[in-house]
Amino acid sequence: MYVCGLTVQGPPHIGHVRFALAFDVLRRWLIHTGHEVTYVRNVTDVDDKILARSAAAGEPWWAWAYENERAATWAYDVLGTLPPTYEPRATGHVPEMVELIAQLIDRGHAYAVDGDVYFDVRSFPGYGDLSGQKLGELQPAADTETDERKRDPRDFALWKAHKPGEPETASWPTPWGRGRPGWHLECSAMAEKYLGPEFDLHGGGLDLRFPHHENERAQSQAAGHGFARYWLHNAWVTMGGEKMSKSLGNTLLVDEVVQRVRPVELRYYLVAPHYRSMIEFTESALQEAAVAYGRLESFVRRAAERVGADAGKPVLSDAFSTALDDDLATPAAVAAVHEAVTAGNTALAADDEAAVAAALGSVRAMLGVLGLDPLDPHWAAAGGDHRLAGVTDGLVQLALEQRTAARARKDYASADAIRNQLGALGVQVEDTPQGTRWELTT
Ligand SMILES: [Zn+2]
């Protein structure tokens, strides 16, 4: 599988990472059904936005890109996506891109003008097929620069000449002069390097279908490669019916949202709807998802206490398998998990341990395919329930009030005992003119 990764221009919001979860579930399902999966997800670490935003912030573009690449990696990890087999960066594959451009020029599909190199869309008869458009009706994509030097306004850049004012470090030498890659070209070059000239699945967000994927396909097929056999496009997270924008997305940065719900709950929220359906974000729907996941988790924990975590056989229900085989229909698959949990809860109430074990084995296996098994070490390592932080704070405050009360009645022995017991738990208490403070020392 080749999945288009993020352009690392800023920290990701939940709309940015939805694709990673959708294709993580697909990958897990393919593995579960006996396939060997090589999963490539790229990092676009040089582009117009990265250059502009890093310049505005007064930081080197590569430092900006790397900082945001780490933010993206953190978000993918915290949401439990399996690491890619390979995660190539665009800037690490310039020689491969130069080679591909040379091939396209040789074959009459590309031309250089003053250091820029363009793909000649009229030279490729299948252009527009992927997005179901005819070349004659096709308007230039919104991000295509108007340029009289192009043979056709719809021609797109394979390579961009270095412009005055752009950092020298963001350019590489080529036979056509110094410059940097066009976005579309990166994926064609990296897919070929890691997956060969033809591979099975290509995924990405719906907004990538045109022009990005149309152009990737044109480049690779014009170079004589079979390229992707199947294409999948995930829908967006929307707000007010629109694709989540940078400004709207600010409150929905992954690291913000996982303060309000646990990461596993956010994953459930993003994975339960069908990957081709838009998710219209509301806080209440997010909280409802957390409650729905809590119902599944509570059964798994209670059942594991009763019969042991690994007591049941990992058998998927037919409804679950049928659903995922039908274009990865996660809504029906999640419904099948809830059904199994209902049966499991009935078995718990009836003290039917054999039935509890059967339900537990099945529920854990199904949740595992969705990356949502609460007993998976990933979620255990994630630090457990964020609500505990609130409870801890409340309990320490309660103890400190007791201590204040003891001091007020001049019972210093009790006050000191409370302080010492808190200290033994790793809670260090400090009296300041502004009041009593505490912090964790462990
Ligand atoms: Zn791509």
Coordinates of N, CA, C and O and ligand atoms in Angstrom, one line a residue, residues 2 4-5 42 183-184 187 202 208 212-213 216, ligand 1:
Y2 N 0.5 2.2 -0.8 CA 1.1 3.5 -0.7 C 0.1 4.5 -0.2 O -1.0 4.6 -0.9
C4 N -0.6 8.6 0.9 CA 0.0 9.9 0.9 C 0.0 10.4 2.3 O -1.1 10.6 2.9
G5 N 1.1 10.8 2.8 CA 1.2 11.3 4.2 C 1.1 12.8 4.2 O 0.7 13.4 3.2
N42 N 4.5 8.5 3.0 CA 5.5 9.5 2.8 C 5.4 10.7 3.7 O 4.3 10.9 4.3
W183 N 5.2 18.7 -5.8 CA 4.6 17.8 -4.9 C 4.2 16.4 -5.5 O 4.5 15.3 -4.9
H184 N 3.5 16.4 -6.6 CA 3.0 15.2 -7.2 C 4.1 14.2 -7.5 O 4.0 13.0 -7.3
C187 N 5.6 11.4 -4.8 CA 4.9 10.2 -4.5 C 5.2 9.2 -5.6 O 5.4 8.0 -5.4
H202 N -3.5 2.2 -3.4 CA -3.0 3.6 -3.2 C -4.1 4.4 -2.4 O -5.3 4.4 -2.8
L208 N -7.2 14.7 -2.4 CA -6.0 14.3 -3.2 C -6.3 13.7 -4.5 O -5.5 13.6 -5.4
H212 N -3.8 15.8 -7.2 CA -2.6 15.1 -6.8 C -2.5 13.6 -7.3 O -1.5 13.2 -8.0
H213 N -3.6 12.8 -7.1 CA -3.5 11.5 -7.5 C -3.6 11.3 -9.0 O -2.9 10.4 -9.6
E216 N -0.1 12.0 -10.1 CA 0.8 10.8 -9.8 C 0.7 9.7 -10.8 O 1.7 9.2 -11.3
Ligands
ZN1 ZN 0.9 11.5 -2.9

